[in-house]
Amino acid sequence: MNQHTLAIKVPSSLTLNFSLNRPRIVSLLGGLFALAFSAVPVQASENVSLALGQAKISVSVQALESYAESGTIAPELKSFLLLLDQEDQNQFKTVLLDQHQLDPIMVSQFLNSPTGALFLNKLGDIIQSETDSQNLSTLKNGSEAIKIALMRANQDPEGITLLNILRQFPGAEIQLNIHKIFKLREQVNLLVQETNSIITEIVKLSLQESALSPTSDFSKKPNLKQTGDFDVTPKTLTLTDSKRHRELIVDLYIPTPLNTVKRGKPNAIPVIIISHGLAANRKNYAYLGQHLASYGFVVALPQHPGSDTNQLQAWLSGQASDGFKVTEFIDRPLDIQFLIDELERLNTTEFKGQLNLKQVGVAGHSFGAYTALALGGAEIDFNHLKQDCNSAFNSVNLAQIFQCRALEIPQKDYDLRDERVQAIFLMNPINSSIFGQQSLSKIQIPVFWKTSGKDNIAPVAWEQVRSYTWLTTPDKYLLLAEGDRHINLNLTAMNQSMSASLKEIVAPVPEPVNDYIRAFSLAFFEVYINQDSTYRPYLKATYAKTISEAAYPLSLVHSLSLDQFFQAVKHVKNPSNSHNN
């Protein structure tokens, strides 16, 4: 079957928006349309040449300006607008004028990084550049043209707008694969519906589990969101792994006085290690370290060099070639193994043999949750990863692009399981491509999996809930916090200030969500690391409903099968395939 394509002669920019609401869907198309208008340096063009099948449409930049500013539709523009319905036409006006301006160094660093190259290469399969040699037109991946366009637009005083890009675009031709663009649009539409369907299913199952659970009056039980009875003493260690030539800075949170936690009993005090996410640091989970320590846990928060805020800042400032080092897929789990080894050494002296390092709990967010999964027994499945990474461009799962970077490390068997790790608490893990079903099914220790209804990095349906169903361990829990996100970005700060710092760009986690994490991580580790079964009622759907707040509704389920997952999504109708002819 023939695929429709648009050949476009002129400028480009990237206004790609991955928000999953209907008004933004045409922004995605507009962004792709904008992105397409780039190429190699030549003399600037005043017209956009569009080709649909054998037909060609030439549209002037002036006609687009008039349409965006006054709604005037020039005869030359009518044919293109036939591709859009009325709602999309209205949104297209906004796309033409929508302005973005980011730090030129940040833009350049991303576009020239391996992750940026991977993203552009995927996008270049949809937006292809056309070269003319000896009257023969040849299509090639449009990644280089797209990169040039984005950098030029961002450096102009007017910033990144589609019209501004059109004005500056050097004369060359680009071809849009309309079939693939419509498929991409359908993909976004479908994910919105699938996400809603999965959330509805989880809420229903949680209510069913709650109805079947024994009634508990949590008002008469300890409030796990509140601080425990122990004072907490923080301490920072600087550890050097001579084998890997790697320095690890670790913050310890120690319940005080330590000899009262288990009355001096040897090898009895439980230990929890918390692994931060990509571009984060050990301070991000200081609140959780303090909280768990106040209940008698010794908590260690390592900072992973090569995938922390220092690495990101170095990259954004031009001092590093990448935002993270791909070796972190291996180094992070090894960091935790090394840390446990060091704690065993310190246990004989500083801690007087009181720490239990045979049953360690590990918590982690995003890349940190990947780290916990690897320590818990999930193995990198390179065959599965290659299969996913060679598939069509997946705009709605940014986590997959990140995971594909693991293909750059030597592809061999890595033994990252640590038998001392006996329970893992996951927050929005990146996992599905790098591990897959076969690998995740090997985990046989207790798993608590927290996900977010508005995860803008690792989609709740296919990157989170489906992966949860792959687990075969009998002790597993899935907590859904609706309204919560993978990461909260302050897009206004990014647009308004070219020098916005990371603290300004990344908004803090909402306090109700932090409270959820405090309560459920404490209950989970009390049951499975501290072996205190009195906390089991807190791992029930009834408790989730008790502490749930309106802005971030909670649902907890224990039993959710892969069949139930597919039953939930199968009723979601795929958008029209009318463009697949």
PDB file of N, CA and C in Angstrom, residues 227-282:
ATOM      1  N   THR A 227       6.340  11.465  62.271  1.00  0.00           N
ATOM      2  CA  THR A 227       7.681  11.059  62.661  1.00  0.00           C
ATOM      3  C   THR A 227       7.632  10.052  63.809  1.00  0.00           C
ATOM      4  N   GLY A 228       8.563   9.080  63.771  1.00  0.00           N
ATOM      5  CA  GLY A 228       8.627   8.065  64.814  1.00  0.00           C
ATOM      6  C   GLY A 228       9.260   8.572  66.100  1.00  0.00           C
ATOM      7  N   ASP A 229       9.544   7.663  67.012  1.00  0.00           N
ATOM      8  CA  ASP A 229       9.979   8.028  68.363  1.00  0.00           C
ATOM      9  C   ASP A 229      11.470   8.285  68.495  1.00  0.00           C
ATOM     10  N   PHE A 230      12.277   7.820  67.555  1.00  0.00           N
ATOM     11  CA  PHE A 230      13.723   7.976  67.698  1.00  0.00           C
ATOM     12  C   PHE A 230      14.211   9.323  67.171  1.00  0.00           C
ATOM     13  N   ASP A 231      15.186   9.895  67.867  1.00  0.00           N
ATOM     14  CA  ASP A 231      15.927  11.017  67.302  1.00  0.00           C
ATOM     15  C   ASP A 231      16.789  10.470  66.169  1.00  0.00           C
ATOM     16  N   VAL A 232      17.178  11.356  65.274  1.00  0.00           N
ATOM     17  CA  VAL A 232      17.956  10.911  64.110  1.00  0.00           C
ATOM     18  C   VAL A 232      19.246  11.709  64.011  1.00  0.00           C
ATOM     19  N   THR A 233      20.341  10.999  63.838  1.00  0.00           N
ATOM     20  CA  THR A 233      21.647  11.637  63.673  1.00  0.00           C
ATOM     21  C   THR A 233      22.136  11.419  62.240  1.00  0.00           C
ATOM     22  N   PRO A 234      22.317  12.505  61.469  1.00  0.00           N
ATOM     23  CA  PRO A 234      22.852  12.347  60.104  1.00  0.00           C
ATOM     24  C   PRO A 234      24.374  12.264  60.114  1.00  0.00           C
ATOM     25  N   LYS A 235      24.900  11.530  59.161  1.00  0.00           N
ATOM     26  CA  LYS A 235      26.351  11.409  59.036  1.00  0.00           C
ATOM     27  C   LYS A 235      26.685  11.179  57.568  1.00  0.00           C
ATOM     28  N   THR A 236      27.734  11.831  57.097  1.00  0.00           N
ATOM     29  CA  THR A 236      28.131  11.688  55.693  1.00  0.00           C
ATOM     30  C   THR A 236      29.441  10.912  55.590  1.00  0.00           C
ATOM     31  N   LEU A 237      29.439   9.914  54.715  1.00  0.00           N
ATOM     32  CA  LEU A 237      30.633   9.101  54.459  1.00  0.00           C
ATOM     33  C   LEU A 237      31.142   9.359  53.048  1.00  0.00           C
ATOM     34  N   THR A 238      32.435   9.332  52.865  1.00  0.00           N
ATOM     35  CA  THR A 238      33.043   9.351  51.535  1.00  0.00           C
ATOM     36  C   THR A 238      33.790   8.039  51.363  1.00  0.00           C
ATOM     37  N   LEU A 239      33.270   7.210  50.462  1.00  0.00           N
ATOM     38  CA  LEU A 239      33.811   5.868  50.258  1.00  0.00           C
ATOM     39  C   LEU A 239      34.468   5.781  48.887  1.00  0.00           C
ATOM     40  N   THR A 240      35.544   5.048  48.802  1.00  0.00           N
ATOM     41  CA  THR A 240      36.258   4.889  47.529  1.00  0.00           C
ATOM     42  C   THR A 240      36.318   3.420  47.141  1.00  0.00           C
ATOM     43  N   ASP A 241      35.755   3.126  45.984  1.00  0.00           N
ATOM     44  CA  ASP A 241      35.831   1.769  45.438  1.00  0.00           C
ATOM     45  C   ASP A 241      37.068   1.710  44.550  1.00  0.00           C
ATOM     46  N   SER A 242      38.141   1.155  45.072  1.00  0.00           N
ATOM     47  CA  SER A 242      39.410   1.142  44.341  1.00  0.00           C
ATOM     48  C   SER A 242      39.345   0.281  43.089  1.00  0.00           C
ATOM     49  N   LYS A 243      38.511  -0.745  43.099  1.00  0.00           N
ATOM     50  CA  LYS A 243      38.398  -1.613  41.926  1.00  0.00           C
ATOM     51  C   LYS A 243      37.810  -0.873  40.735  1.00  0.00           C
ATOM     52  N   ARG A 244      36.889   0.034  40.994  1.00  0.00           N
ATOM     53  CA  ARG A 244      36.229   0.771  39.907  1.00  0.00           C
ATOM     54  C   ARG A 244      36.693   2.220  39.821  1.00  0.00           C
ATOM     55  N   HIS A 245      37.630   2.596  40.691  1.00  0.00           N
ATOM     56  CA  HIS A 245      38.129   3.979  40.725  1.00  0.00           C
ATOM     57  C   HIS A 245      36.954   4.960  40.812  1.00  0.00           C
ATOM     58  N   ARG A 246      36.104   4.704  41.776  1.00  0.00           N
ATOM     59  CA  ARG A 246      34.843   5.448  41.882  1.00  0.00           C
ATOM     60  C   ARG A 246      34.627   5.877  43.340  1.00  0.00           C
ATOM     61  N   GLU A 247      34.363   7.171  43.507  1.00  0.00           N
ATOM     62  CA  GLU A 247      34.110   7.716  44.835  1.00  0.00           C
ATOM     63  C   GLU A 247      32.611   7.839  45.066  1.00  0.00           C
ATOM     64  N   LEU A 248      32.177   7.401  46.228  1.00  0.00           N
ATOM     65  CA  LEU A 248      30.756   7.394  46.561  1.00  0.00           C
ATOM     66  C   LEU A 248      30.537   8.208  47.837  1.00  0.00           C
ATOM     67  N   ILE A 249      29.718   9.247  47.728  1.00  0.00           N
ATOM     68  CA  ILE A 249      29.344  10.025  48.907  1.00  0.00           C
ATOM     69  C   ILE A 249      27.996   9.502  49.398  1.00  0.00           C
ATOM     70  N   VAL A 250      27.921   9.196  50.674  1.00  0.00           N
ATOM     71  CA  VAL A 250      26.736   8.551  51.247  1.00  0.00           C
ATOM     72  C   VAL A 250      26.291   9.306  52.488  1.00  0.00           C
ATOM     73  N   ASP A 251      25.013   9.637  52.546  1.00  0.00           N
ATOM     74  CA  ASP A 251      24.435  10.202  53.766  1.00  0.00           C
ATOM     75  C   ASP A 251      23.771   9.085  54.562  1.00  0.00           C
ATOM     76  N   LEU A 252      24.161   8.965  55.827  1.00  0.00           N
ATOM     77  CA  LEU A 252      23.535   8.001  56.723  1.00  0.00           C
ATOM     78  C   LEU A 252      22.572   8.726  57.659  1.00  0.00           C
ATOM     79  N   TYR A 253      21.448   8.085  57.930  1.00  0.00           N
ATOM     80  CA  TYR A 253      20.508   8.586  58.926  1.00  0.00           C
ATOM     81  C   TYR A 253      20.378   7.482  59.979  1.00  0.00           C
ATOM     82  N   ILE A 254      20.839   7.817  61.198  1.00  0.00           N
ATOM     83  CA  ILE A 254      21.006   6.803  62.238  1.00  0.00           C
ATOM     84  C   ILE A 254      20.061   7.085  63.407  1.00  0.00           C
ATOM     85  N   PRO A 255      19.192   6.115  63.744  1.00  0.00           N
ATOM     86  CA  PRO A 255      18.332   6.312  64.925  1.00  0.00           C
ATOM     87  C   PRO A 255      19.192   6.406  66.193  1.00  0.00           C
ATOM     88  N   THR A 256      18.813   7.341  67.057  1.00  0.00           N
ATOM     89  CA  THR A 256      19.639   7.631  68.229  1.00  0.00           C
ATOM     90  C   THR A 256      18.798   7.592  69.512  1.00  0.00           C
ATOM     91  N   PRO A 257      19.337   6.992  70.575  1.00  0.00           N
ATOM     92  CA  PRO A 257      20.602   6.221  70.644  1.00  0.00           C
ATOM     93  C   PRO A 257      20.460   4.850  69.995  1.00  0.00           C
ATOM     94  N   LEU A 258      21.474   4.461  69.267  1.00  0.00           N
ATOM     95  CA  LEU A 258      21.392   3.256  68.442  1.00  0.00           C
ATOM     96  C   LEU A 258      21.226   1.991  69.287  1.00  0.00           C
ATOM     97  N   ASN A 259      21.853   1.962  70.446  1.00  0.00           N
ATOM     98  CA  ASN A 259      21.811   0.726  71.247  1.00  0.00           C
ATOM     99  C   ASN A 259      20.460   0.492  71.910  1.00  0.00           C
ATOM    100  N   THR A 260      19.523   1.454  71.728  1.00  0.00           N
ATOM    101  CA  THR A 260      18.176   1.236  72.274  1.00  0.00           C
ATOM    102  C   THR A 260      17.209   0.705  71.225  1.00  0.00           C
ATOM    103  N   VAL A 261      17.623   0.703  69.953  1.00  0.00           N
ATOM    104  CA  VAL A 261      16.715   0.273  68.875  1.00  0.00           C
ATOM    105  C   VAL A 261      16.335  -1.192  69.051  1.00  0.00           C
ATOM    106  N   LYS A 262      17.327  -2.033  69.200  1.00  0.00           N
ATOM    107  CA  LYS A 262      17.088  -3.472  69.406  1.00  0.00           C
ATOM    108  C   LYS A 262      17.747  -3.949  70.700  1.00  0.00           C
ATOM    109  N   ARG A 263      17.944  -2.950  71.626  1.00  0.00           N
ATOM    110  CA  ARG A 263      18.538  -3.255  72.934  1.00  0.00           C
ATOM    111  C   ARG A 263      19.896  -3.925  72.811  1.00  0.00           C
ATOM    112  N   GLY A 264      20.667  -3.477  71.797  1.00  0.00           N
ATOM    113  CA  GLY A 264      22.029  -3.974  71.629  1.00  0.00           C
ATOM    114  C   GLY A 264      22.126  -5.351  71.039  1.00  0.00           C
ATOM    115  N   LYS A 265      21.015  -5.917  70.623  1.00  0.00           N
ATOM    116  CA  LYS A 265      21.025  -7.266  70.045  1.00  0.00           C
ATOM    117  C   LYS A 265      21.871  -7.274  68.772  1.00  0.00           C
ATOM    118  N   PRO A 266      22.728  -8.256  68.597  1.00  0.00           N
ATOM    119  CA  PRO A 266      23.593  -8.280  67.408  1.00  0.00           C
ATOM    120  C   PRO A 266      22.824  -8.578  66.119  1.00  0.00           C
ATOM    121  N   ASN A 267      23.301  -7.943  65.023  1.00  0.00           N
ATOM    122  CA  ASN A 267      22.765  -8.185  63.674  1.00  0.00           C
ATOM    123  C   ASN A 267      21.239  -8.077  63.627  1.00  0.00           C
ATOM    124  N   ALA A 268      20.695  -7.053  64.260  1.00  0.00           N
ATOM    125  CA  ALA A 268      19.238  -6.947  64.368  1.00  0.00           C
ATOM    126  C   ALA A 268      18.658  -5.666  63.791  1.00  0.00           C
ATOM    127  N   ILE A 269      19.417  -4.577  63.756  1.00  0.00           N
ATOM    128  CA  ILE A 269      18.869  -3.293  63.297  1.00  0.00           C
ATOM    129  C   ILE A 269      18.716  -3.321  61.772  1.00  0.00           C
ATOM    130  N   PRO A 270      17.509  -3.089  61.254  1.00  0.00           N
ATOM    131  CA  PRO A 270      17.277  -3.153  59.796  1.00  0.00           C
ATOM    132  C   PRO A 270      17.924  -1.983  59.057  1.00  0.00           C
ATOM    133  N   VAL A 271      18.342  -2.256  57.828  1.00  0.00           N
ATOM    134  CA  VAL A 271      19.032  -1.262  56.999  1.00  0.00           C
ATOM    135  C   VAL A 271      18.268  -1.068  55.687  1.00  0.00           C
ATOM    136  N   ILE A 272      18.078   0.195  55.316  1.00  0.00           N
ATOM    137  CA  ILE A 272      17.421   0.549  54.052  1.00  0.00           C
ATOM    138  C   ILE A 272      18.366   1.434  53.244  1.00  0.00           C
ATOM    139  N   ILE A 273      18.460   1.182  51.940  1.00  0.00           N
ATOM    140  CA  ILE A 273      19.262   2.015  51.034  1.00  0.00           C
ATOM    141  C   ILE A 273      18.322   2.632  50.001  1.00  0.00           C
ATOM    142  N   ILE A 274      18.476   3.949  49.773  1.00  0.00           N
ATOM    143  CA  ILE A 274      17.602   4.665  48.830  1.00  0.00           C
ATOM    144  C   ILE A 274      18.443   5.184  47.667  1.00  0.00           C
ATOM    145  N   SER A 275      18.072   4.797  46.448  1.00  0.00           N
ATOM    146  CA  SER A 275      18.788   5.179  45.234  1.00  0.00           C
ATOM    147  C   SER A 275      18.010   6.266  44.489  1.00  0.00           C
ATOM    148  N   HIS A 276      18.648   7.412  44.293  1.00  0.00           N
ATOM    149  CA  HIS A 276      17.981   8.534  43.628  1.00  0.00           C
ATOM    150  C   HIS A 276      17.833   8.308  42.127  1.00  0.00           C
ATOM    151  N   GLY A 277      17.027   9.132  41.491  1.00  0.00           N
ATOM    152  CA  GLY A 277      16.794   9.011  40.062  1.00  0.00           C
ATOM    153  C   GLY A 277      17.841   9.728  39.227  1.00  0.00           C
ATOM    154  N   LEU A 278      17.663   9.673  37.913  1.00  0.00           N
ATOM    155  CA  LEU A 278      18.564  10.354  36.973  1.00  0.00           C
ATOM    156  C   LEU A 278      18.531  11.854  37.219  1.00  0.00           C
ATOM    157  N   ALA A 279      19.699  12.480  37.207  1.00  0.00           N
ATOM    158  CA  ALA A 279      19.828  13.932  37.366  1.00  0.00           C
ATOM    159  C   ALA A 279      19.346  14.418  38.724  1.00  0.00           C
ATOM    160  N   ALA A 280      19.321  13.519  39.698  1.00  0.00           N
ATOM    161  CA  ALA A 280      18.928  13.884  41.062  1.00  0.00           C
ATOM    162  C   ALA A 280      20.135  13.685  41.976  1.00  0.00           C
ATOM    163  N   ASN A 281      19.907  13.724  43.293  1.00  0.00           N
ATOM    164  CA  ASN A 281      21.004  13.504  44.227  1.00  0.00           C
ATOM    165  C   ASN A 281      20.480  12.941  45.534  1.00  0.00           C
ATOM    166  N   ARG A 282      21.378  12.627  46.435  1.00  0.00           N
ATOM    167  CA  ARG A 282      21.004  11.954  47.675  1.00  0.00           C
ATOM    168  C   ARG A 282      20.103  12.817  48.561  1.00  0.00           C
TER     169      ARG A 282
END
